[in-house]
Amino acid sequence: MLDERKLAVLRAIVEDYVSTNEPVGSKALAERHNLKVSPATVRNDMAALEEEGYITQPHTSAGRVPTDKGYRLFVDRLSQVKPLSGAERRAIETFLAGAVDLDDVVTRTVRLLAQLTRQVAVVQYPTLTRSTVRHVELVPLAERRVMLVLITNTGRVEQRVIELPEVVEDTRIAHLRAVLNACLDGCGLVNVPELVSDLPERLPVEDRPVVATILSVLLETLVERHDEKIVFAGAANLAGADFSVGLRDVLEALEEQVVLMRLLGETTSDTPSALTVRIGSENAYTGLRGTSIVATGYGSGDNQLARLGVLGPTRMDYPVTMGAVRAVARYVSQILAAS
């Protein structure tokens, strides 16, 4: 373990390098930071940090830059993430509160995160496997046509128009709506097929063809939308980044939904709301070895529904990025809980 003085030197190197993108020398450190030691002591501490692999010298006669190991220690020993200002918090709340449905929430969230962090924002849609039925609505459209509306606890709304096998009065539609809600209210979407498997047999013979048609469309809807989905924004923010691996590799990784799903999955913590940071070589995907990922879960209460985060160069402002990711996740969770 490093003593507090060497930790202070490492912290100063990370902060200066993130700010200037220039290797940091001992003289500059002594001038910019109140380290309360001589430049000679700073040089000795930097030599020790380099020997232990926390910093490295990219060129002869140049200053030092942090390594992945150095960033890791810096993040692990952060006393606090940078809190957002009152104006930033109000802006986030107002922007997200204007969302009209789940798609709008996700779209606004990914744009907001990219703007706040100047990195690539990644947001996972709440998975159907963790969602429950909040309400099923049947809306008569014509004598033999109804609209099925499935609303989940995550705010997801699925709509399908159904052609019925016969003319059905509004009173029968209302009765079938009540039956469906009594059967499905609060149940997990993955359990719906099992719960409705014998539902037609429990109803009067005259209602069975109509119910069978409605259930067929309902189950098709669940199958079609079962795939997990991820959206990202802010790829243009990578243009000014200095990657140790090619930018092309990073952009190709962003286009692969499977890669992004795996990345967010690897940042999962035992505590859903905990921030997870993966730095450089800690990322399993070779094309992202020059990047860091800051992610956390969001959901309703203790129920984590999905994850969100940002991806950027290892030379990122970790306190600011971590603070923004945590704040945005908290607001999204509040919106879903209240929806």
PDB file of C-alpha atoms in Angstrom, residues 26-203:
ATOM      1  CA  SER A  26       7.811  16.938 -10.856  1.00  0.00           C
ATOM      2  CA  LYS A  27       8.428  20.680 -11.144  1.00  0.00           C
ATOM      3  CA  ALA A  28       4.919  21.325 -12.444  1.00  0.00           C
ATOM      4  CA  LEU A  29       3.437  19.195  -9.668  1.00  0.00           C
ATOM      5  CA  ALA A  30       5.305  21.098  -6.994  1.00  0.00           C
ATOM      6  CA  GLU A  31       4.158  24.420  -8.462  1.00  0.00           C
ATOM      7  CA  ARG A  32       0.500  23.554  -9.060  1.00  0.00           C
ATOM      8  CA  HIS A  33      -0.284  21.553  -5.937  1.00  0.00           C
ATOM      9  CA  ASN A  34       0.200  22.185  -2.267  1.00  0.00           C
ATOM     10  CA  LEU A  35       2.052  18.931  -1.634  1.00  0.00           C
ATOM     11  CA  LYS A  36       4.068  20.474   1.225  1.00  0.00           C
ATOM     12  CA  VAL A  37       7.285  18.727   0.130  1.00  0.00           C
ATOM     13  CA  SER A  38      10.283  19.731  -1.965  1.00  0.00           C
ATOM     14  CA  PRO A  39      10.546  19.045  -5.714  1.00  0.00           C
ATOM     15  CA  ALA A  40      13.285  16.510  -4.900  1.00  0.00           C
ATOM     16  CA  THR A  41      10.876  14.566  -2.666  1.00  0.00           C
ATOM     17  CA  VAL A  42       8.238  14.713  -5.408  1.00  0.00           C
ATOM     18  CA  ARG A  43      10.766  13.256  -7.874  1.00  0.00           C
ATOM     19  CA  ASN A  44      11.564  10.439  -5.444  1.00  0.00           C
ATOM     20  CA  ASP A  45       7.871   9.703  -4.935  1.00  0.00           C
ATOM     21  CA  MET A  46       7.297   9.688  -8.694  1.00  0.00           C
ATOM     22  CA  ALA A  47      10.190   7.245  -9.115  1.00  0.00           C
ATOM     23  CA  ALA A  48       8.600   4.961  -6.525  1.00  0.00           C
ATOM     24  CA  LEU A  49       5.185   5.223  -8.205  1.00  0.00           C
ATOM     25  CA  GLU A  50       6.741   4.361 -11.557  1.00  0.00           C
ATOM     26  CA  GLU A  51       8.606   1.390 -10.099  1.00  0.00           C
ATOM     27  CA  GLU A  52       5.348   0.033  -8.687  1.00  0.00           C
ATOM     28  CA  GLY A  53       3.536   0.469 -11.995  1.00  0.00           C
ATOM     29  CA  TYR A  54       1.165   3.332 -11.133  1.00  0.00           C
ATOM     30  CA  ILE A  55       2.675   5.820 -13.598  1.00  0.00           C
ATOM     31  CA  THR A  56       4.857   5.512 -16.670  1.00  0.00           C
ATOM     32  CA  GLN A  57       7.111   7.682 -18.825  1.00  0.00           C
ATOM     33  CA  PRO A  58       5.798   7.709 -22.417  1.00  0.00           C
ATOM     34  CA  HIS A  59       8.967   9.310 -23.839  1.00  0.00           C
ATOM     35  CA  THR A  60      12.531   9.887 -22.668  1.00  0.00           C
ATOM     36  CA  SER A  61      12.911  13.205 -20.812  1.00  0.00           C
ATOM     37  CA  ALA A  62       9.119  13.521 -20.649  1.00  0.00           C
ATOM     38  CA  GLY A  63       6.903  13.715 -17.608  1.00  0.00           C
ATOM     39  CA  ARG A  64       4.784  10.834 -16.350  1.00  0.00           C
ATOM     40  CA  VAL A  65       1.253   9.657 -17.150  1.00  0.00           C
ATOM     41  CA  PRO A  66      -1.000   7.347 -15.120  1.00  0.00           C
ATOM     42  CA  THR A  67      -1.266   3.667 -16.029  1.00  0.00           C
ATOM     43  CA  ASP A  68      -4.466   1.612 -15.757  1.00  0.00           C
ATOM     44  CA  LYS A  69      -3.206   0.517 -12.349  1.00  0.00           C
ATOM     45  CA  GLY A  70      -2.748   4.149 -11.352  1.00  0.00           C
ATOM     46  CA  TYR A  71      -6.255   5.115 -12.468  1.00  0.00           C
ATOM     47  CA  ARG A  72      -7.606   2.088 -10.593  1.00  0.00           C
ATOM     48  CA  LEU A  73      -6.032   3.181  -7.322  1.00  0.00           C
ATOM     49  CA  PHE A  74      -7.133   6.763  -7.911  1.00  0.00           C
ATOM     50  CA  VAL A  75     -10.758   5.659  -8.374  1.00  0.00           C
ATOM     51  CA  ASP A  76     -10.678   3.216  -5.453  1.00  0.00           C
ATOM     52  CA  ARG A  77      -9.338   5.888  -3.126  1.00  0.00           C
ATOM     53  CA  LEU A  78     -11.647   8.709  -4.223  1.00  0.00           C
ATOM     54  CA  SER A  79     -12.924  10.406  -1.096  1.00  0.00           C
ATOM     55  CA  GLN A  80     -16.079  11.459  -2.949  1.00  0.00           C
ATOM     56  CA  VAL A  81     -17.499  11.837  -6.417  1.00  0.00           C
ATOM     57  CA  LYS A  82     -18.129  15.373  -7.564  1.00  0.00           C
ATOM     58  CA  PRO A  83     -21.734  16.351  -6.719  1.00  0.00           C
ATOM     59  CA  LEU A  84     -23.789  18.111  -9.353  1.00  0.00           C
ATOM     60  CA  SER A  85     -24.691  21.731  -8.814  1.00  0.00           C
ATOM     61  CA  GLY A  86     -28.232  22.717  -7.898  1.00  0.00           C
ATOM     62  CA  ALA A  87     -28.759  24.098 -11.397  1.00  0.00           C
ATOM     63  CA  GLU A  88     -27.555  20.827 -12.968  1.00  0.00           C
ATOM     64  CA  ARG A  89     -29.846  18.754 -10.753  1.00  0.00           C
ATOM     65  CA  ARG A  90     -32.857  20.929 -11.583  1.00  0.00           C
ATOM     66  CA  ALA A  91     -32.038  20.734 -15.298  1.00  0.00           C
ATOM     67  CA  ILE A  92     -31.851  16.926 -15.151  1.00  0.00           C
ATOM     68  CA  GLU A  93     -35.118  16.656 -13.249  1.00  0.00           C
ATOM     69  CA  THR A  94     -36.945  19.002 -15.614  1.00  0.00           C
ATOM     70  CA  PHE A  95     -35.566  17.364 -18.760  1.00  0.00           C
ATOM     71  CA  LEU A  96     -36.390  13.791 -17.703  1.00  0.00           C
ATOM     72  CA  ALA A  97     -39.754  14.685 -16.159  1.00  0.00           C
ATOM     73  CA  GLY A  98     -40.960  15.826 -19.578  1.00  0.00           C
ATOM     74  CA  ALA A  99     -40.772  12.283 -20.992  1.00  0.00           C
ATOM     75  CA  VAL A 100     -44.097  10.880 -22.219  1.00  0.00           C
ATOM     76  CA  ASP A 101     -43.284   7.151 -22.246  1.00  0.00           C
ATOM     77  CA  LEU A 102     -40.459   4.672 -21.681  1.00  0.00           C
ATOM     78  CA  ASP A 103     -38.914   5.192 -25.124  1.00  0.00           C
ATOM     79  CA  ASP A 104     -38.811   8.919 -24.435  1.00  0.00           C
ATOM     80  CA  VAL A 105     -37.267   8.342 -20.989  1.00  0.00           C
ATOM     81  CA  VAL A 106     -34.472   6.215 -22.486  1.00  0.00           C
ATOM     82  CA  THR A 107     -33.853   8.638 -25.373  1.00  0.00           C
ATOM     83  CA  ARG A 108     -33.684  11.642 -23.062  1.00  0.00           C
ATOM     84  CA  THR A 109     -31.469   9.794 -20.588  1.00  0.00           C
ATOM     85  CA  VAL A 110     -28.845   8.781 -23.137  1.00  0.00           C
ATOM     86  CA  ARG A 111     -28.712  12.303 -24.612  1.00  0.00           C
ATOM     87  CA  LEU A 112     -28.464  13.856 -21.165  1.00  0.00           C
ATOM     88  CA  LEU A 113     -25.649  11.579 -20.020  1.00  0.00           C
ATOM     89  CA  ALA A 114     -23.640  12.261 -23.168  1.00  0.00           C
ATOM     90  CA  GLN A 115     -24.025  16.022 -22.680  1.00  0.00           C
ATOM     91  CA  LEU A 116     -23.161  15.975 -18.965  1.00  0.00           C
ATOM     92  CA  THR A 117     -20.047  13.796 -19.275  1.00  0.00           C
ATOM     93  CA  ARG A 118     -18.861  14.563 -22.823  1.00  0.00           C
ATOM     94  CA  GLN A 119     -18.455  10.807 -23.233  1.00  0.00           C
ATOM     95  CA  VAL A 120     -20.430   8.060 -24.977  1.00  0.00           C
ATOM     96  CA  ALA A 121     -23.598   7.320 -22.999  1.00  0.00           C
ATOM     97  CA  VAL A 122     -25.076   3.810 -23.003  1.00  0.00           C
ATOM     98  CA  VAL A 123     -28.553   2.955 -21.659  1.00  0.00           C
ATOM     99  CA  GLN A 124     -30.114  -0.494 -21.478  1.00  0.00           C
ATOM    100  CA  TYR A 125     -33.873  -0.817 -21.812  1.00  0.00           C
ATOM    101  CA  PRO A 126     -35.601  -2.478 -18.851  1.00  0.00           C
ATOM    102  CA  THR A 127     -35.681  -6.171 -19.687  1.00  0.00           C
ATOM    103  CA  LEU A 128     -38.990  -7.942 -19.990  1.00  0.00           C
ATOM    104  CA  THR A 129     -37.664 -10.748 -17.816  1.00  0.00           C
ATOM    105  CA  ARG A 130     -37.679  -8.352 -14.864  1.00  0.00           C
ATOM    106  CA  SER A 131     -40.955  -6.583 -15.684  1.00  0.00           C
ATOM    107  CA  THR A 132     -44.434  -7.279 -14.376  1.00  0.00           C
ATOM    108  CA  VAL A 133     -47.898  -6.599 -15.743  1.00  0.00           C
ATOM    109  CA  ARG A 134     -49.419  -3.402 -14.404  1.00  0.00           C
ATOM    110  CA  HIS A 135     -52.580  -3.349 -16.522  1.00  0.00           C
ATOM    111  CA  VAL A 136     -54.156  -4.901 -19.598  1.00  0.00           C
ATOM    112  CA  GLU A 137     -56.598  -2.759 -21.561  1.00  0.00           C
ATOM    113  CA  LEU A 138     -58.986  -3.834 -24.323  1.00  0.00           C
ATOM    114  CA  VAL A 139     -60.303  -0.896 -26.349  1.00  0.00           C
ATOM    115  CA  PRO A 140     -63.179  -1.563 -28.800  1.00  0.00           C
ATOM    116  CA  LEU A 141     -62.409  -0.040 -32.199  1.00  0.00           C
ATOM    117  CA  ALA A 142     -65.126  -1.639 -34.347  1.00  0.00           C
ATOM    118  CA  GLU A 143     -67.589  -4.526 -34.171  1.00  0.00           C
ATOM    119  CA  ARG A 144     -64.852  -7.103 -34.726  1.00  0.00           C
ATOM    120  CA  ARG A 145     -61.741  -5.151 -33.839  1.00  0.00           C
ATOM    121  CA  VAL A 146     -60.135  -4.220 -30.512  1.00  0.00           C
ATOM    122  CA  MET A 147     -56.849  -2.713 -29.437  1.00  0.00           C
ATOM    123  CA  LEU A 148     -54.818  -4.649 -26.863  1.00  0.00           C
ATOM    124  CA  VAL A 149     -52.715  -2.402 -24.610  1.00  0.00           C
ATOM    125  CA  LEU A 150     -50.217  -4.023 -22.252  1.00  0.00           C
ATOM    126  CA  ILE A 151     -48.671  -1.718 -19.618  1.00  0.00           C
ATOM    127  CA  THR A 152     -45.741  -2.921 -17.478  1.00  0.00           C
ATOM    128  CA  ASN A 153     -44.391  -1.691 -14.171  1.00  0.00           C
ATOM    129  CA  THR A 154     -41.401  -0.206 -16.023  1.00  0.00           C
ATOM    130  CA  GLY A 155     -43.602   2.089 -18.074  1.00  0.00           C
ATOM    131  CA  ARG A 156     -43.376  -0.025 -21.186  1.00  0.00           C
ATOM    132  CA  VAL A 157     -46.520   0.131 -23.342  1.00  0.00           C
ATOM    133  CA  GLU A 158     -47.250  -2.435 -26.040  1.00  0.00           C
ATOM    134  CA  GLN A 159     -50.200  -1.918 -28.398  1.00  0.00           C
ATOM    135  CA  ARG A 160     -51.641  -4.327 -30.937  1.00  0.00           C
ATOM    136  CA  VAL A 161     -54.833  -4.192 -33.017  1.00  0.00           C
ATOM    137  CA  ILE A 162     -56.682  -7.528 -33.009  1.00  0.00           C
ATOM    138  CA  GLU A 163     -59.197  -8.808 -35.561  1.00  0.00           C
ATOM    139  CA  LEU A 164     -61.768 -10.861 -33.629  1.00  0.00           C
ATOM    140  CA  PRO A 165     -63.421 -14.003 -35.019  1.00  0.00           C
ATOM    141  CA  GLU A 166     -66.912 -12.621 -34.346  1.00  0.00           C
ATOM    142  CA  VAL A 167     -68.821  -9.502 -33.356  1.00  0.00           C
ATOM    143  CA  VAL A 168     -68.362  -8.834 -29.633  1.00  0.00           C
ATOM    144  CA  GLU A 169     -70.434  -6.379 -27.599  1.00  0.00           C
ATOM    145  CA  ASP A 170     -68.686  -3.791 -25.437  1.00  0.00           C
ATOM    146  CA  THR A 171     -70.041  -5.405 -22.269  1.00  0.00           C
ATOM    147  CA  ARG A 172     -68.347  -8.710 -23.138  1.00  0.00           C
ATOM    148  CA  ILE A 173     -65.102  -6.849 -23.916  1.00  0.00           C
ATOM    149  CA  ALA A 174     -65.306  -5.172 -20.496  1.00  0.00           C
ATOM    150  CA  HIS A 175     -65.820  -8.557 -18.836  1.00  0.00           C
ATOM    151  CA  LEU A 176     -62.858 -10.100 -20.676  1.00  0.00           C
ATOM    152  CA  ARG A 177     -60.710  -7.108 -19.699  1.00  0.00           C
ATOM    153  CA  ALA A 178     -61.588  -7.678 -16.040  1.00  0.00           C
ATOM    154  CA  VAL A 179     -60.792 -11.394 -16.329  1.00  0.00           C
ATOM    155  CA  LEU A 180     -57.382 -10.715 -17.887  1.00  0.00           C
ATOM    156  CA  ASN A 181     -56.438  -8.168 -15.243  1.00  0.00           C
ATOM    157  CA  ALA A 182     -57.543 -10.430 -12.416  1.00  0.00           C
ATOM    158  CA  CYS A 183     -55.359 -13.184 -13.885  1.00  0.00           C
ATOM    159  CA  LEU A 184     -52.274 -11.148 -14.803  1.00  0.00           C
ATOM    160  CA  ASP A 185     -52.073  -8.081 -12.571  1.00  0.00           C
ATOM    161  CA  GLY A 186     -48.655  -7.982 -10.901  1.00  0.00           C
ATOM    162  CA  CYS A 187     -47.338 -11.175 -12.478  1.00  0.00           C
ATOM    163  CA  GLY A 188     -43.953 -11.354 -14.202  1.00  0.00           C
ATOM    164  CA  LEU A 189     -44.067 -11.218 -17.991  1.00  0.00           C
ATOM    165  CA  VAL A 190     -42.081 -14.446 -18.211  1.00  0.00           C
ATOM    166  CA  ASN A 191     -44.874 -16.167 -16.261  1.00  0.00           C
ATOM    167  CA  VAL A 192     -47.732 -14.951 -18.479  1.00  0.00           C
ATOM    168  CA  PRO A 193     -47.762 -17.979 -20.854  1.00  0.00           C
ATOM    169  CA  GLU A 194     -48.128 -20.404 -17.951  1.00  0.00           C
ATOM    170  CA  LEU A 195     -50.818 -18.347 -16.215  1.00  0.00           C
ATOM    171  CA  VAL A 196     -53.035 -18.030 -19.296  1.00  0.00           C
ATOM    172  CA  SER A 197     -52.537 -21.539 -20.675  1.00  0.00           C
ATOM    173  CA  ASP A 198     -55.868 -22.818 -19.318  1.00  0.00           C
ATOM    174  CA  LEU A 199     -57.733 -19.513 -19.210  1.00  0.00           C
ATOM    175  CA  PRO A 200     -60.056 -20.242 -22.175  1.00  0.00           C
ATOM    176  CA  GLU A 201     -61.235 -23.474 -20.504  1.00  0.00           C
ATOM    177  CA  ARG A 202     -62.224 -21.467 -17.409  1.00  0.00           C
ATOM    178  CA  LEU A 203     -64.581 -19.236 -19.386  1.00  0.00           C
TER     179      LEU A 203
END
